[in-house]
PDB file of C-alpha atoms in Angstrom:
ATOM      1  CA  UNK T   1      50.024 -78.317-118.709  1.00 59.00           C
ATOM      2  CA  UNK T   2      46.227 -78.577-118.925  1.00 70.00           C
ATOM      3  CA  UNK T   3      45.872 -78.680-115.139  1.00 71.00           C
ATOM      4  CA  UNK T   4      47.999 -75.535-114.698  1.00 77.00           C
ATOM      5  CA  UNK T   5      46.079 -73.750-117.447  1.00 85.00           C
ATOM      6  CA  UNK T   6      42.773 -74.825-115.895  1.00 86.00           C
ATOM      7  CA  UNK T   7      43.806 -73.566-112.424  1.00 88.00           C
ATOM      8  CA  UNK T   8      44.832 -70.245-113.934  1.00 90.00           C
ATOM      9  CA  UNK T   9      41.415 -69.876-115.587  1.00 91.00           C
ATOM     10  CA  UNK T  10      39.582 -70.751-112.369  1.00 92.00           C
ATOM     11  CA  UNK T  11      41.684 -68.270-110.382  1.00 93.00           C
ATOM     12  CA  UNK T  12      41.095 -65.638-113.081  1.00 93.00           C
ATOM     13  CA  UNK T  13      37.326 -66.186-113.015  1.00 94.00           C
ATOM     14  CA  UNK T  14      37.237 -66.052-109.194  1.00 96.00           C
ATOM     15  CA  UNK T  15      39.300 -62.845-109.178  1.00 96.00           C
ATOM     16  CA  UNK T  16      37.039 -61.343-111.851  1.00 96.00           C
ATOM     17  CA  UNK T  17      33.941 -62.159-109.775  1.00 97.00           C
ATOM     18  CA  UNK T  18      35.555 -60.651-106.661  1.00 97.00           C
ATOM     19  CA  UNK T  19      36.518 -57.538-108.649  1.00 97.00           C
ATOM     20  CA  UNK T  20      32.954 -57.147-109.948  1.00 97.00           C
ATOM     21  CA  UNK T  21      31.555 -57.482-106.410  1.00 97.00           C
ATOM     22  CA  UNK T  22      34.023 -54.893-105.077  1.00 97.00           C
ATOM     23  CA  UNK T  23      33.192 -52.452-107.891  1.00 96.00           C
ATOM     24  CA  UNK T  24      29.444 -52.858-107.268  1.00 94.00           C
ATOM     25  CA  UNK T  25      29.938 -52.375-103.521  1.00 93.00           C
ATOM     26  CA  UNK T  26      32.028 -49.222-104.024  1.00 94.00           C
ATOM     27  CA  UNK T  27      29.482 -47.875-106.528  1.00 91.00           C
ATOM     28  CA  UNK T  28      26.626 -48.493-104.068  1.00 87.00           C
ATOM     29  CA  UNK T  29      28.632 -46.872-101.255  1.00 88.00           C
ATOM     30  CA  UNK T  30      29.247 -43.773-103.376  1.00 89.00           C
ATOM     31  CA  UNK T  31      25.525 -43.555-104.253  1.00 85.00           C
ATOM     32  CA  UNK T  32      24.647 -43.808-100.553  1.00 83.00           C
ATOM     33  CA  UNK T  33      27.145 -41.054 -99.667  1.00 87.00           C
ATOM     34  CA  UNK T  34      25.727 -38.815-102.424  1.00 85.00           C
ATOM     35  CA  UNK T  35      22.188 -39.429-101.209  1.00 79.00           C
ATOM     36  CA  UNK T  36      21.108 -41.277-104.357  1.00 82.00           C
ATOM     37  CA  UNK T  37      20.270 -44.415-102.345  1.00 84.00           C
ATOM     38  CA  UNK T  38      18.230 -44.315 -99.149  1.00 85.00           C
ATOM     39  CA  UNK T  39      17.342 -47.149 -96.782  1.00 83.00           C
ATOM     40  CA  UNK T  40      13.871 -46.697 -95.306  1.00 82.00           C
ATOM     41  CA  UNK T  41      12.150 -49.317 -93.166  1.00 85.00           C
ATOM     42  CA  UNK T  42      14.543 -52.048 -94.306  1.00 86.00           C
ATOM     43  CA  UNK T  43      14.186 -51.410 -98.049  1.00 88.00           C
ATOM     44  CA  UNK T  44      16.541 -49.528-100.374  1.00 85.00           C
ATOM     45  CA  UNK T  45      15.101 -46.728-102.517  1.00 88.00           C
ATOM     46  CA  UNK T  46      16.492 -44.348-105.103  1.00 87.00           C
ATOM     47  CA  UNK T  47      15.468 -40.703-104.799  1.00 86.00           C
ATOM     48  CA  UNK T  48      12.789 -41.126-107.469  1.00 88.00           C
ATOM     49  CA  UNK T  49      11.374 -44.308-105.923  1.00 89.00           C
ATOM     50  CA  UNK T  50      11.276 -42.632-102.520  1.00 85.00           C
ATOM     51  CA  UNK T  51       9.356 -39.643-103.912  1.00 87.00           C
ATOM     52  CA  UNK T  52       6.896 -41.954-105.698  1.00 88.00           C
ATOM     53  CA  UNK T  53       6.406 -44.245-102.693  1.00 87.00           C
ATOM     54  CA  UNK T  54       6.197 -41.494-100.074  1.00 84.00           C
ATOM     55  CA  UNK T  55       4.979 -38.324-101.807  1.00 84.00           C
ATOM     56  CA  UNK T  56       5.216 -35.033 -99.934  1.00 82.00           C
ATOM     57  CA  UNK T  57       2.190 -34.250 -97.818  1.00 83.00           C
ATOM     58  CA  UNK T  58       0.982 -30.702 -97.901  1.00 83.00           C
ATOM     59  CA  UNK T  59      -1.208 -29.515 -95.085  1.00 82.00           C
ATOM     60  CA  UNK T  60      -3.046 -26.238 -95.417  1.00 81.00           C
ATOM     61  CA  UNK T  61      -2.863 -24.352 -92.144  1.00 78.00           C
ATOM     62  CA  UNK T  62      -4.610 -21.017 -92.112  1.00 80.00           C
ATOM     63  CA  UNK T  63      -2.445 -18.239 -90.748  1.00 77.00           C
ATOM     64  CA  UNK T  64      -3.841 -16.340 -87.788  1.00 80.00           C
ATOM     65  CA  UNK T  65      -2.085 -13.174 -88.808  1.00 84.00           C
ATOM     66  CA  UNK T  66       0.688 -11.892 -91.026  1.00 86.00           C
ATOM     67  CA  UNK T  67       4.134 -10.806 -89.815  1.00 88.00           C
ATOM     68  CA  UNK T  68       3.178  -7.229 -90.650  1.00 91.00           C
ATOM     69  CA  UNK T  69       0.100  -7.437 -88.397  1.00 91.00           C
ATOM     70  CA  UNK T  70       2.152  -8.928 -85.554  1.00 90.00           C
ATOM     71  CA  UNK T  71       4.746  -6.169 -85.875  1.00 91.00           C
ATOM     72  CA  UNK T  72       2.104  -3.446 -85.972  1.00 94.00           C
ATOM     73  CA  UNK T  73       0.340  -4.827 -82.881  1.00 92.00           C
ATOM     74  CA  UNK T  74       3.654  -5.293 -81.034  1.00 90.00           C
ATOM     75  CA  UNK T  75       4.866  -1.789 -81.892  1.00 91.00           C
ATOM     76  CA  UNK T  76       1.574  -0.153 -80.944  1.00 93.00           C
ATOM     77  CA  UNK T  77       1.516  -2.040 -77.633  1.00 90.00           C
ATOM     78  CA  UNK T  78       5.011  -0.760 -76.843  1.00 86.00           C
ATOM     79  CA  UNK T  79       4.029   2.799 -77.767  1.00 89.00           C
ATOM     80  CA  UNK T  80       0.963   2.504 -75.507  1.00 90.00           C
ATOM     81  CA  UNK T  81       3.135   1.072 -72.703  1.00 84.00           C
ATOM     82  CA  UNK T  82       0.986  -2.099 -72.767  1.00 87.00           C
ATOM     83  CA  UNK T  83       3.636  -4.709 -71.951  1.00 85.00           C
ATOM     84  CA  UNK T  84       1.197  -7.630 -71.627  1.00 87.00           C
ATOM     85  CA  UNK T  85      -0.124  -7.173 -75.176  1.00 89.00           C
ATOM     86  CA  UNK T  86       3.419  -6.783 -76.500  1.00 88.00           C
ATOM     87  CA  UNK T  87       4.500  -9.987 -74.756  1.00 88.00           C
ATOM     88  CA  UNK T  88       1.459 -11.754 -76.215  1.00 88.00           C
ATOM     89  CA  UNK T  89       2.872 -11.169 -79.702  1.00 88.00           C
ATOM     90  CA  UNK T  90       6.222 -12.831 -78.869  1.00 87.00           C
ATOM     91  CA  UNK T  91       6.577 -16.577 -79.332  1.00 86.00           C
ATOM     92  CA  UNK T  92       6.328 -18.648 -76.170  1.00 86.00           C
ATOM     93  CA  UNK T  93       9.956 -19.778 -76.079  1.00 87.00           C
ATOM     94  CA  UNK T  94      11.229 -16.171 -76.114  1.00 87.00           C
ATOM     95  CA  UNK T  95       8.507 -14.593 -73.965  1.00 86.00           C
ATOM     96  CA  UNK T  96      10.233 -15.077 -70.596  1.00 87.00           C
ATOM     97  CA  UNK T  97      13.445 -13.468 -71.849  1.00 88.00           C
ATOM     98  CA  UNK T  98      11.578 -10.386 -73.068  1.00 84.00           C
ATOM     99  CA  UNK T  99       9.484 -10.264 -69.909  1.00 85.00           C
ATOM    100  CA  UNK T 100      12.716  -9.815 -67.932  1.00 85.00           C
ATOM    101  CA  UNK T 101      13.900  -7.145 -70.361  1.00 83.00           C
ATOM    102  CA  UNK T 102      10.594  -5.246 -70.236  1.00 80.00           C
ATOM    103  CA  UNK T 103      10.526  -5.367 -66.435  1.00 81.00           C
ATOM    104  CA  UNK T 104      13.457  -2.920 -66.410  1.00 77.00           C
ATOM    105  CA  UNK T 105      11.872   0.483 -65.596  1.00 72.00           C
ATOM    106  CA  UNK T 106      14.742   2.389 -67.235  1.00 74.00           C
ATOM    107  CA  UNK T 107      14.017   0.748 -70.588  1.00 66.00           C
ATOM    108  CA  UNK T 108      10.463   2.040 -70.848  1.00 61.00           C
ATOM    109  CA  UNK T 109      11.199   5.711 -70.090  1.00 59.00           C
TER     110      UNK T 109
END
């Protein structure tokens, strides 16, 4: 009777340990899915630890001009029929597309 009771206790303790491990794993998985845990360079961080360890870096970049100034220059260039100046105000990735559009003589009449 003692041996059977002892085996039952051992099995119960082992199952309890396995259950605790599973619960901790599921909890960690849920925190990872929610973004509360982040792995960075091989180490796990919470959101707060990540902010403390790697604070945001702010870089002051002086603006060349405001959107209002760009619009005013662009509009005036179009009114003056100065396509090159107007294209100079468009960002590089879009410039070729607008160059094709502005090359249409019917558009500028």
